[in-house]
Amino acid sequence: MGLRARLLRFAHARPRAFVITAPGSTRTRLFVEAELRRRGGRPVASPAAAAMLVVCGRPGADLMAAVHTVWEDMPGPRSLVRLDETASADDVAAGLDLAARELADVDAQWADARARRDRGPWSPAGEDDHMFGSAHHHSASSEPDHNDHGDHGGGHEHHMGAPMGLPMAGRAPDRDGLKLDVLHIPLGPALSDWPAGLVLDLTLQGDVIQAAEALTTGGSATGPPFWEEPWLRAAAGEPVTTGEAERRRAACHLDSVGRLLAVAGWDNAADQARVLRDRLISGEPGRDLAPRITGFTRRAGRSRVLRWMLRDVGVIDPELAERHQLTGPPARRLADASARLSGWLDEVGAAMERLDDPAPLRETEGPRGPVGGRPGAAVLALLPGLLDGAELAAARLTVASLDPGLDQIAVLSGTTDGRPGG
Amino acid sequence: MGGPVGDPTPVWAVVALPLVLAALTYSAAAMDSAFHSGGGFVAPLREGVRLVVQQRRRTLAPDALLARIGVISLPAAALLAATVIPLDGGSVWEPPVSVVWFNAMEVVAWGSLWLAGWGVNSAFPLIGGYRFVAQGLAYELPHMFALITAGLGAGSLDLTEVAAAQDGLWFAVWMPVAFAVYLLSAVAMTFWGPMSHPVADDAAGGVAAELSGPDRLLFFAGRLALLTVAAAAAVPLFLGGGAGPWLPGWAWSLIKTYAVLALLVWVRGGFPVLRMDRFMTAAWMVLIPATLLQALVVGIVVVN
């Protein structure tokens, strides 16, 4: 191994990965997050900060286009890891090992860099035709540098003689009666700490949302949604204990809490939530975990600063919930993001007390609402109204505090892009 | 205290300053990985090597010059601010108004973030730039009142004289509000920890979303260097400078700088990010009146 390869191996010993998850691949994502943590690395927020692109599950056509766009603009040395939704923990570890070797392979990295040196950065002219076919999916990418001119689908703001062939931002009156630039930015599907498969098409003035449209991109996962799995197995007649289901429920809520804390910028607590989540899933006995989980929920629940930041964010009133037939944890705490957080924390506490319950599972209320119903659909339906007039930061907190599970919708209903994924 | 006015700065001091700043900055990064992300003392070195060999990410139609200026000005401002901080009695450069110079260099960060956010022609960095402008409006006035209060207590805007004026009683003790506000604004000016909304992950890294390779390295090293300088300036401003028993002045300065730096680095783990649409009210309704009252109290004490 040459000096350069050794240097690269040293530099990439702690993997920095940008993770894109297709709907229905939660289990793979959890394996990836756990394996990254074991190696001292972590998922990062932007492809520019990453050396690895990890794709969990099999994306549908739209999500595949987003993956492709992200990969095209990722700076080298870089490595692509693709893991489908049935990948085991060993598969994930093997994938990351392979990526680490690829990152230290000087010749391969040089070849890659040379091959794309002349292609230049992304430009609207270089888009494939099929992108224009789906009018509402802009680039279907959350990749930032594509977003501020992401309106190439509609084309109604195109001016002749635009700089570099880019349409200029159009202007429209804002809520204060001023005329401000309008940007069209899709949030998702390739965005960190974001529900798999969700795309929000935003119309922004500054960082204030003037209009939002919620869409999903499909995946082609087989098998039941991970978080609902115990309930679905019980419904199919398999013997499942209440304790097993409650363990899954607590892990699901901790996953949601971790995501919300990460979006709120509290990495330390988010990491803690994810460690506890993974220990729950690995089947660690409840009596070992309970004190730690109690400590965590107390810490997260007591933070005044967190409550200050989440108060009055994404307020859902009973009338709105009624109209969209909201179910699950958000319907039990009809208020702001702060209330939804404490709802999750309380339910984690309650679930922990029933971890050893050997009674057969009878209830059908899953972690996100009635199993077999589609609780995510209601959240999708009420999101646009909820985000209207919110700032970008508040919008991200709102989405994270609802954490809609789109696995069922995006997988079961076929993909919204109408094509089976490849 | 430093030599008589007109004493030429020794050449070794000019050479040593960037090295000392770099060493302190590296230890800040190492402390961060020890406290938070794990990986210990070599973790920043790994990341540094990775970024040095990483390609630069290209965006469509960037204003590359502005973006570069934005990135480079951050470590440059930190180094220029460091020139006036007294380590062992004297500093590399002793302008009579070194407090003002320090403040001016720290305001360069406003330009850095805005230029870097604007220059790459991308939505999330632009939003990050907006966020820092709002943050500046929230922290800068309380910050300046805190600095002025220390200057008022000493009757001088020279950091060396401010340190000398704390003979026996540190300003941190009898100006606690000014000291607390100074620490808060040190975190804010370096968009660090709870004040890192301009580079927050919810906007895919904000200003830094498109930065890769050496750009990213300079940007984040510059931020830590600024944090280090802010910690070092707290020593002459509020913690009695190099004064202390047994050890020489430079040792005390270093120890105190490390203590403040460790506190600032540690604070990142304890809080979520403060959004300016919430924090602005607190900054203007609580921090500004509090710092003004503190200045008034100090003024009355000084006059008597």
XYZ file of C-alpha atoms in Angstrom:
726
model
C 0.000 0.000 0.000
C 1.467 3.294 -1.097
C 1.769 6.367 1.050
C -1.202 8.040 -0.603
C -3.418 5.036 -0.064
C -2.333 4.868 3.564
C -3.101 8.549 3.998
C -6.562 8.086 2.474
C -7.198 5.091 4.680
C -6.243 7.174 7.721
C -8.465 10.054 6.614
C -11.502 7.880 5.943
C -11.224 5.658 9.002
C -14.256 7.356 10.474
C -16.868 7.230 7.725
C -18.804 10.363 6.822
C -21.877 9.233 4.948
C -24.834 10.913 3.328
C -27.706 8.472 3.693
C -30.717 8.344 1.399
C -33.499 5.995 2.448
C -36.188 4.623 0.166
C -39.611 4.038 1.720
C -39.883 0.633 3.314
C -36.193 0.366 4.190
C -36.242 1.484 7.795
C -34.497 -1.652 9.025
C -31.576 -1.087 6.664
C -31.316 2.551 7.716
C -31.130 1.510 11.364
C -28.378 -0.995 10.584
C -26.485 1.682 8.667
C -26.788 4.232 11.462
C -25.653 1.694 14.042
C -22.712 0.537 11.921
C -21.614 4.111 11.222
C -21.692 4.817 14.919
C -19.673 1.695 15.658
C -16.996 3.010 13.306
C -16.986 6.423 14.941
C -18.636 8.076 11.971
C -22.065 9.507 11.437
C -24.573 10.508 8.806
C -23.911 14.054 7.608
C -26.341 16.735 6.502
C -25.000 17.542 3.074
C -23.450 15.539 0.234
C -20.575 18.059 0.175
C -19.618 16.996 3.694
C -19.698 13.297 2.867
C -17.298 10.807 1.368
C -19.852 8.027 1.042
C -23.314 7.975 -0.400
C -25.341 5.217 1.220
C -28.626 4.280 -0.453
C -30.926 2.177 1.715
C -33.547 0.181 -0.118
C -34.531 0.187 -3.762
C -35.644 3.642 -4.870
C -38.428 4.200 -7.380
C -37.760 6.221 -10.508
C -38.078 9.678 -8.950
C -35.963 8.869 -5.944
C -33.435 7.181 -8.220
C -33.145 10.425 -10.165
C -32.450 12.245 -6.896
C -29.821 9.686 -5.924
C -28.216 10.106 -9.316
C -28.119 13.901 -8.996
C -26.619 13.760 -5.520
C -23.997 11.257 -6.635
C -23.040 13.250 -9.738
C -22.086 16.294 -7.690
C -20.435 14.576 -4.768
C -16.804 15.599 -4.561
C -14.217 12.826 -4.709
C -12.752 10.734 -3.182
C -16.160 9.164 -2.974
C -17.867 5.835 -2.742
C -21.398 4.624 -3.385
C -22.931 1.978 -1.139
C -26.224 0.392 -2.145
C -28.030 -1.826 0.314
C -31.468 -3.227 -0.293
C -34.205 -3.475 2.293
C -33.396 -7.063 3.225
C -29.739 -6.320 4.043
C -28.523 -7.793 7.307
C -26.175 -6.117 9.765
C -23.328 -8.143 8.241
C -24.253 -6.985 4.731
C -24.145 -3.401 5.944
C -20.740 -3.877 7.573
C -19.442 -5.556 4.415
C -20.776 -2.693 2.289
C -19.043 -0.094 4.432
C -15.809 -2.125 4.394
C -15.927 -2.200 0.629
C -16.538 1.543 0.540
C -13.568 2.157 2.845
C -11.328 0.139 0.501
C -12.675 2.004 -2.500
C -11.983 5.356 -0.849
C -8.359 4.378 -0.316
C -7.973 3.064 -3.880
C -5.935 5.880 -5.397
C -6.160 4.655 -8.995
C -9.911 4.186 -8.918
C -10.450 7.605 -7.386
C -8.227 9.262 -9.985
C -10.098 7.510 -12.779
C -13.404 8.634 -11.328
C -12.232 12.225 -10.976
C -10.875 12.277 -14.526
C -14.043 10.800 -15.973
C -16.224 13.543 -14.669
C -13.840 16.461 -14.720
C -15.121 17.756 -18.020
C -18.769 17.183 -17.389
C -18.949 20.301 -15.237
C -21.543 21.010 -12.573
C -25.245 20.333 -12.828
C -27.157 22.564 -15.214
C -30.809 22.703 -16.247
C -29.846 21.929 -19.846
C -28.377 18.616 -18.803
C -31.592 17.303 -17.281
C -33.087 14.167 -18.760
C -36.347 14.372 -20.628
C -38.278 12.339 -18.128
C -37.810 15.077 -15.591
C -40.022 17.309 -17.673
C -42.676 14.625 -17.866
C -43.674 14.961 -14.229
C -44.752 18.532 -13.932
C -44.788 18.721 -10.184
C -41.574 16.979 -9.430
C -38.923 19.518 -9.993
C -35.632 17.808 -9.803
C -37.077 15.492 -7.163
C -33.912 16.278 -5.336
C -33.205 18.171 -2.224
C -29.772 18.867 -3.461
C -29.286 22.459 -2.495
C -27.525 23.897 -5.494
C -30.323 22.806 -7.717
C -33.000 24.277 -5.670
C -32.851 27.987 -6.114
C -33.591 27.529 -9.738
C -35.648 24.432 -9.390
C -38.546 25.592 -11.488
C -37.466 24.102 -14.762
C -40.489 21.820 -14.715
C -42.966 24.632 -15.142
C -40.880 27.104 -17.055
C -43.290 29.972 -16.464
C -40.575 32.116 -14.963
C -38.117 31.727 -17.738
C -36.738 34.932 -19.181
C -34.797 35.158 -22.371
C -31.206 36.134 -21.951
C -31.044 34.726 -18.469
C -27.563 34.381 -16.977
C -25.957 30.990 -17.670
C -29.265 29.826 -19.141
C -30.888 29.916 -15.717
C -34.351 31.288 -15.169
C -34.247 34.239 -12.788
C -36.327 34.103 -9.647
C -39.757 35.586 -10.293
C -41.348 38.066 -7.946
C -44.682 38.076 -6.212
C -46.350 40.134 -3.494
C -45.580 38.783 -0.029
C -47.747 38.794 3.090
C -46.693 42.360 3.950
C -47.627 43.673 0.513
C -44.020 43.911 -0.690
C -42.798 42.401 -3.913
C -40.181 39.760 -3.167
C -38.327 37.080 -5.085
C -40.000 33.703 -5.156
C -37.941 30.545 -4.975
C -39.223 27.050 -5.600
C -37.423 24.547 -3.433
C -38.228 20.887 -3.031
C -37.468 19.569 0.461
C -36.620 15.908 0.222
C -36.447 13.142 -0.707
C -32.663 13.266 -0.301
C -32.441 15.195 2.949
C -31.008 14.163 6.287
C -33.368 13.539 9.213
C -36.342 13.523 6.885
C -39.155 10.985 6.471
C -38.227 8.506 3.756
C -40.061 9.195 0.538
C -41.530 12.572 1.464
C -41.149 15.509 -0.918
C -42.396 18.965 -0.021
C -42.516 21.361 -2.926
C -42.119 24.741 -1.318
C -42.663 28.210 -2.693
C -40.425 30.423 -0.599
C -39.960 34.140 -0.174
C -36.795 34.590 1.836
C -37.169 31.676 4.207
C -40.936 32.073 4.617
C -43.126 29.439 3.005
C -45.871 30.874 0.791
C -47.173 27.575 -0.476
C -46.394 23.931 0.102
C -47.378 20.754 -1.663
C -46.760 17.346 -0.136
C -45.875 14.430 -2.415
C -44.325 11.032 -1.983
C -41.756 9.221 -4.017
C -41.980 5.499 -4.145
C -39.751 2.608 -3.376
C -40.182 -0.991 -4.270
C -39.619 -2.621 -0.936
C -41.213 -5.909 -0.116
C -42.197 -6.972 3.356
C -44.129 -5.203 6.092
C -43.239 -1.698 7.348
C -40.644 -2.165 10.062
C -42.321 -0.255 12.882
C -45.717 -1.935 12.379
C -44.272 -5.402 11.927
C -45.246 -7.013 15.288
C -48.858 -5.884 14.927
C -49.064 -7.107 11.340
C -47.621 -10.470 12.333
C -50.141 -10.740 15.164
C -52.936 -9.892 12.747
C -51.707 -12.659 10.479
C -52.155 -15.109 13.309
C -48.579 -15.455 14.532
C -48.007 -15.495 18.285
C -46.629 -12.087 19.288
C -46.324 -10.881 22.866
C -47.408 -7.456 24.019
C -43.891 -6.927 25.351
C -42.388 -7.397 21.903
C -44.805 -4.918 20.369
C -44.207 -2.375 23.120
C -40.472 -2.703 22.600
C -40.978 -1.834 18.948
C -43.249 1.059 19.873
C -40.675 2.538 22.257
C -37.948 2.170 19.625
C -40.137 3.826 16.993
C -40.828 6.804 19.232
C -37.152 7.088 20.167
C -36.351 7.141 16.450
C -38.835 9.970 15.962
C -37.522 11.824 19.010
C -33.938 11.435 17.768
C -34.926 12.890 14.447
C -36.747 15.816 16.025
C -33.799 16.558 18.321
C -31.386 16.405 15.381
C -33.515 18.851 13.395
C -33.650 21.055 16.497
C -29.849 21.057 16.439
C -29.265 19.088 19.626
C -26.952 16.405 18.248
C -25.812 15.178 21.615
C -29.307 14.253 22.794
C -30.271 12.960 19.346
C -27.334 10.559 19.391
C -28.360 9.399 22.827
C -31.903 8.670 21.602
C -30.541 6.652 18.698
C -28.182 4.619 20.848
C -31.074 3.706 23.138
C -33.279 2.916 20.145
C -30.719 0.497 18.755
C -30.206 -1.157 22.121
C -33.955 -1.689 22.388
C -34.135 -3.247 18.944
C -31.187 -5.508 19.662
C -33.285 -7.018 22.416
C -31.370 -5.870 25.472
C -33.271 -6.711 28.686
C -35.645 -4.010 29.838
C -34.279 -3.816 33.381
C -30.851 -2.749 32.074
C -32.281 -0.202 29.717
C -35.088 1.285 31.759
C -32.966 3.571 33.968
C -31.082 4.922 30.978
C -34.231 5.563 29.017
C -35.832 7.244 31.999
C -32.741 9.432 32.321
C -32.911 10.354 28.679
C -36.622 11.147 28.605
C -36.211 13.280 31.695
C -33.305 15.164 30.140
C -35.120 15.775 26.846
C -38.393 16.616 28.545
C -36.866 19.075 30.988
C -34.897 21.200 28.572
C -36.383 24.680 28.815
C -34.546 25.869 25.742
C -35.970 23.017 23.693
C -39.495 23.757 24.879
C -38.955 27.437 24.125
C -37.905 26.569 20.571
C -40.733 24.079 19.946
C -43.584 26.010 21.495
C -46.218 27.196 19.002
C -44.501 25.388 16.151
C -46.903 23.493 13.874
C -50.022 23.942 16.013
C -52.803 21.486 15.135
C -56.245 22.404 16.452
C -59.064 19.866 16.988
C -60.978 21.149 13.995
C -58.048 20.538 11.650
C -57.392 17.110 13.142
C -61.058 16.226 12.746
C -61.152 17.339 9.130
C -58.209 15.158 8.147
C -59.068 12.320 10.540
C -55.709 12.485 12.227
C -54.860 9.434 14.330
C -51.941 8.190 16.390
C -49.675 10.133 18.754
C -50.200 13.582 17.176
C -53.968 13.198 17.599
C -53.503 12.357 21.265
C -51.601 15.596 21.869
C -53.409 18.200 19.835
C -51.171 21.202 20.200
C -47.677 22.230 19.143
C -44.412 20.378 18.455
C -43.443 20.644 22.101
C -46.587 18.773 23.159
C -45.968 16.112 20.539
C -42.443 15.620 21.871
C -43.657 15.101 25.418
C -46.346 12.797 24.055
C -43.683 10.577 22.535
C -41.566 10.681 25.665
C -44.544 9.713 27.844
C -45.468 6.855 25.527
C -41.879 5.606 25.599
C -42.089 5.565 29.395
C -45.411 3.701 29.306
C -44.107 1.183 26.778
C -41.018 0.521 28.898
C -43.226 -0.622 31.771
C -44.837 -3.296 29.599
C -41.631 -4.564 28.022
C -41.841 -7.957 29.768
C -45.580 -8.414 29.300
C -46.009 -11.983 28.002
C -49.708 -11.575 27.120
C -50.496 -12.143 23.454
C -50.813 -8.939 21.469
C -54.415 -7.954 20.879
C -54.559 -4.201 20.445
C -54.193 -2.740 16.978
C -52.929 0.722 17.880
C -49.411 0.780 16.386
C -46.729 3.359 17.099
C -48.046 5.713 14.435
C -51.760 5.013 14.640
C -54.085 2.119 13.888
C -52.149 -0.607 12.120
C -53.676 -1.274 8.755
C -55.070 2.255 8.621
C -52.860 4.805 6.965
C -52.035 7.380 9.645
C -49.370 8.944 7.415
C -51.954 9.924 4.826
C -53.727 12.246 7.240
C -50.441 13.928 8.130
C -49.630 14.380 4.454
C -53.032 15.927 3.886
C -52.760 18.469 6.662
C -49.089 19.388 6.179
C -49.549 22.015 3.410
C -52.030 24.006 5.468
C -49.834 23.706 8.548
C -46.734 24.973 6.772
C -48.347 27.932 5.051
C -46.608 31.063 6.347
C -44.074 29.147 8.455
C -40.340 29.717 8.276
C -38.173 26.997 6.826
C -36.744 26.083 10.236
C -40.222 25.848 11.747
C -41.380 23.763 8.800
C -38.617 21.255 9.334
C -39.449 21.055 13.046
C -43.134 20.605 12.201
C -42.442 17.721 9.840
C -40.040 16.110 12.320
C -42.520 16.478 15.180
C -45.186 14.662 13.133
C -42.739 12.153 11.634
C -45.261 10.605 9.270
C -44.528 6.983 8.461
C -44.865 6.856 4.701
C -43.741 3.263 4.300
C -47.292 2.035 3.889
C -48.411 4.815 1.605
C -45.413 4.943 -0.647
C -45.040 1.186 -0.884
C -48.575 -0.139 -0.725
C -50.263 2.400 -2.929
C -47.769 1.827 -5.672
C -45.467 4.673 -6.388
C -46.742 8.138 -7.098
C -44.459 8.434 -10.023
C -46.449 5.608 -11.532
C -43.489 3.451 -12.405
C -42.269 0.411 -10.634
C -38.821 1.235 -9.315
C -35.731 -0.494 -10.546
C 3.138 45.222 31.324
C 4.388 45.559 27.783
C 7.462 47.547 26.929
C 7.387 51.329 26.671
C 5.491 52.770 23.725
C 7.495 52.446 20.554
C 9.200 49.263 21.626
C 9.473 47.205 18.424
C 7.645 43.887 18.455
C 10.152 41.050 18.472
C 10.178 39.075 15.232
C 9.708 35.770 17.029
C 6.374 36.971 18.376
C 5.082 37.629 14.855
C 6.147 34.148 13.805
C 4.919 32.501 16.972
C 1.437 34.009 16.946
C -0.011 31.961 14.046
C 1.597 28.834 15.481
C 0.156 29.419 18.939
C -3.249 30.197 17.436
C -3.097 27.068 15.306
C -2.141 24.920 18.294
C -4.947 26.360 20.408
C -7.422 25.935 17.559
C -6.384 22.333 17.104
C -6.847 21.663 20.780
C -10.307 23.216 20.580
C -11.140 20.760 17.789
C -9.665 17.904 19.808
C -11.686 18.925 22.857
C -14.797 18.971 20.693
C -14.219 15.432 19.527
C -13.354 14.327 23.052
C -16.518 15.883 24.536
C -18.980 15.218 21.765
C -18.238 13.315 18.609
C -15.609 10.904 19.904
C -12.371 9.944 18.207
C -9.999 11.755 20.500
C -6.902 13.712 19.656
C -6.353 12.502 16.070
C -9.956 12.971 14.918
C -9.417 16.572 13.733
C -6.242 15.479 11.949
C -8.138 12.769 10.101
C -10.805 15.214 9.043
C -8.155 17.746 8.036
C -6.355 15.236 5.833
C -9.644 14.135 4.314
C -10.576 17.695 3.425
C -7.154 18.570 2.030
C -7.371 15.776 -0.522
C -11.075 16.208 -1.233
C -12.195 17.770 -4.496
C -13.874 21.128 -4.566
C -17.577 20.859 -5.181
C -18.700 22.932 -8.109
C -22.096 24.577 -8.308
C -23.636 26.162 -11.372
C -22.850 29.848 -11.913
C -21.234 30.613 -8.553
C -19.564 33.892 -7.727
C -16.361 32.084 -6.917
C -14.411 35.197 -5.929
C -16.972 36.281 -3.339
C -17.279 32.763 -1.964
C -13.478 32.444 -1.643
C -13.226 35.827 0.057
C -15.950 34.733 2.446
C -14.153 31.517 3.333
C -10.627 32.921 3.634
C -11.644 36.011 5.582
C -12.791 33.864 8.484
C -9.367 32.499 9.555
C -7.776 35.794 8.469
C -10.047 37.756 10.805
C -9.245 35.380 13.653
C -5.511 35.844 13.134
C -5.790 39.630 12.882
C -7.893 39.735 16.039
C -5.293 37.608 17.808
C -2.550 40.192 17.136
C -3.840 42.491 19.867
C -4.379 39.914 22.590
C -1.759 40.184 25.319
C -0.199 36.883 26.242
C 2.707 37.780 28.503
C 2.140 41.421 29.280
C 2.465 42.555 25.689
C 0.803 41.611 22.424
C 2.187 41.443 18.901
C 0.703 44.770 18.109
C -0.469 47.308 20.648
C -2.897 49.822 19.262
C -4.275 52.134 21.985
C -7.793 50.960 21.174
C -7.220 47.214 20.876
C -10.714 46.436 22.186
C -12.146 48.245 19.162
C -9.789 46.400 16.806
C -10.803 43.071 18.300
C -14.463 43.924 17.870
C -13.904 45.095 14.275
C -12.182 41.852 13.297
C -14.941 39.809 14.859
C -17.539 41.703 12.783
C -15.682 40.517 9.665
C -17.441 37.203 10.290
C -20.694 38.875 9.210
C -19.176 39.516 5.836
C -17.579 36.075 5.692
C -20.810 34.204 6.195
C -22.837 36.409 3.942
C -20.304 36.241 1.094
C -19.808 32.504 1.431
C -23.556 31.946 1.623
C -24.317 34.164 -1.322
C -21.362 33.318 -3.518
C -22.014 29.627 -4.120
C -25.399 30.334 -5.752
C -27.416 27.846 -3.802
C -30.579 28.135 -1.730
C -29.608 26.633 1.622
C -26.346 28.578 1.967
C -28.260 31.731 1.115
C -30.767 30.979 3.863
C -27.838 30.346 6.212
C -26.470 33.760 5.318
C -29.810 35.379 6.126
C -29.847 33.569 9.427
C -26.465 34.973 10.407
C -27.510 38.516 9.590
C -30.473 38.084 11.951
C -28.149 36.562 14.538
C -25.795 39.519 14.228
C -28.659 41.901 14.908
C -29.451 39.934 18.053
C -26.018 39.552 19.611
C -23.902 42.444 18.390
C -25.389 45.256 20.497
C -25.309 43.366 23.804
C -21.795 42.235 22.871
C -20.590 45.769 22.309
C -22.142 46.975 25.551
C -20.351 44.149 27.368
C -17.015 45.182 25.831
C -17.621 48.841 26.616
C -18.457 47.984 30.211
C -15.067 46.333 30.672
C -13.422 49.328 28.996
C -15.377 51.673 31.250
C -14.255 49.813 34.348
C -10.633 50.187 33.328
C -10.929 53.653 31.817
C -9.173 52.399 28.708
C -9.858 50.550 25.465
C -6.424 48.937 25.498
C -6.629 45.238 26.377
C -3.306 45.359 28.244
C -4.532 48.215 30.428
C -7.922 46.564 30.933
C -6.085 43.504 32.254
C -3.877 45.654 34.464
C -6.891 47.459 35.930
C -8.168 44.199 37.457
C -5.590 44.204 40.196
C -7.040 42.024 42.893
C -10.622 41.887 41.627
C -11.513 40.342 38.287
C -14.078 42.133 36.182
C -15.878 38.794 35.826
C -16.635 39.018 39.541
C -18.040 42.492 39.761
C -19.441 42.675 36.204
C -21.061 39.231 36.002
C -23.755 40.303 33.545
C -21.211 41.743 31.110
C -19.096 38.584 31.403
C -22.058 36.266 30.805
C -23.183 38.302 27.814
C -19.645 38.284 26.479
C -19.521 34.471 26.631
C -22.911 34.198 24.956
C -21.886 36.544 22.187
C -18.588 34.683 21.738
C -20.661 31.614 20.941
C -22.930 33.678 18.681
C -20.184 35.389 16.699
C -18.598 32.038 15.948
C -22.005 30.459 15.114
C -21.095 27.711 17.500
C -23.244 25.221 19.429
C -26.570 26.707 20.435
C -25.922 29.630 18.084
C -25.094 27.512 15.027
C -28.340 28.116 13.181
C -26.518 29.652 10.165
C -24.733 26.319 9.596
C -27.430 24.079 11.051
C -28.212 20.628 9.724
C -31.884 21.439 9.213
C -30.813 23.483 6.190
C -28.368 20.790 5.037
C -25.500 22.654 6.702
C -26.634 26.192 5.811
C -23.762 28.411 4.705
C -21.457 25.393 4.609
C -23.830 23.168 2.601
C -21.818 23.438 -0.619
C -18.347 23.776 0.888
C -16.038 20.835 0.432
C -12.338 20.135 0.383
C -9.928 22.900 1.429
C -12.770 25.456 1.419
C -14.557 23.503 4.084
C -11.362 23.048 6.061
C -10.571 26.771 6.034
C -14.130 27.682 6.904
C -14.454 25.425 9.923
C -10.867 25.934 11.085
C -11.524 29.668 10.827
C -14.605 29.296 12.965
C -12.710 27.427 15.677
C -9.862 29.941 15.483
C -12.382 32.711 16.061
C -13.811 30.805 19.027
C -10.283 30.430 20.378
C -9.559 34.129 19.982
C -12.840 35.031 21.656
C -11.858 32.769 24.574
C -8.388 34.314 24.702
C -9.812 37.848 24.723
C -12.019 36.995 27.686
C -8.858 36.618 29.781
C -7.616 40.247 29.660
C -11.180 41.572 29.487
C -12.711 39.793 32.466
C -10.318 37.314 34.088
C -7.423 39.495 35.172
C -5.109 38.789 32.237
C -1.914 36.975 33.130
C -2.172 37.759 36.838
C -1.838 34.814 39.222
C 0.452 33.323 41.837
C 3.631 31.275 41.247
C 3.368 30.856 37.501
C 4.548 33.378 34.922
C 1.984 35.593 33.174
C 1.920 33.711 29.891
C 1.183 30.453 31.691
C -1.749 31.971 33.535
C -3.037 33.477 30.298
C -2.891 30.078 28.639
C -4.534 28.273 31.536
C -7.375 30.751 31.683
C -7.781 30.690 27.902
C -8.030 26.909 27.970
C -10.589 27.048 30.756
C -12.826 29.455 28.841
C -12.318 27.531 25.604
C -13.237 24.235 27.258
C -16.401 25.818 28.606
C -17.372 27.193 25.189
C -16.673 23.883 23.449
C -18.504 21.885 26.108
C -21.619 24.042 25.883
C -22.359 22.633 22.417
C -23.602 19.363 23.849
C -26.050 20.897 26.270
C -28.513 22.826 24.169
C -30.522 22.704 20.969
C -30.019 25.483 18.436
C -31.542 28.866 19.221
C -33.608 30.246 16.374
C -33.438 33.972 15.969
C -37.181 34.403 15.462
C -37.441 33.366 19.117
C -34.153 34.601 20.518
C -34.354 38.105 19.017
C -37.024 39.119 21.534
C -34.905 37.911 24.434
C -31.829 39.666 23.053
C -33.524 43.034 22.748
C -35.886 42.876 25.706
C -33.548 41.250 28.231
C -29.898 41.302 27.176
C -29.658 44.906 25.981
C -31.356 46.413 29.063
C -29.303 44.099 31.300
C -25.998 45.135 29.732
C -27.009 48.817 29.842
C -27.827 48.506 33.542
C -24.503 46.769 34.103
C -22.723 49.616 32.319
C -24.624 52.125 34.467
C -23.627 50.376 37.700
C -20.002 50.187 36.611
C -20.106 53.829 35.566
C -21.396 54.913 38.985
C -18.743 52.853 40.791
C -15.967 54.248 38.579
C -17.061 57.878 39.038
C -17.138 57.507 42.807
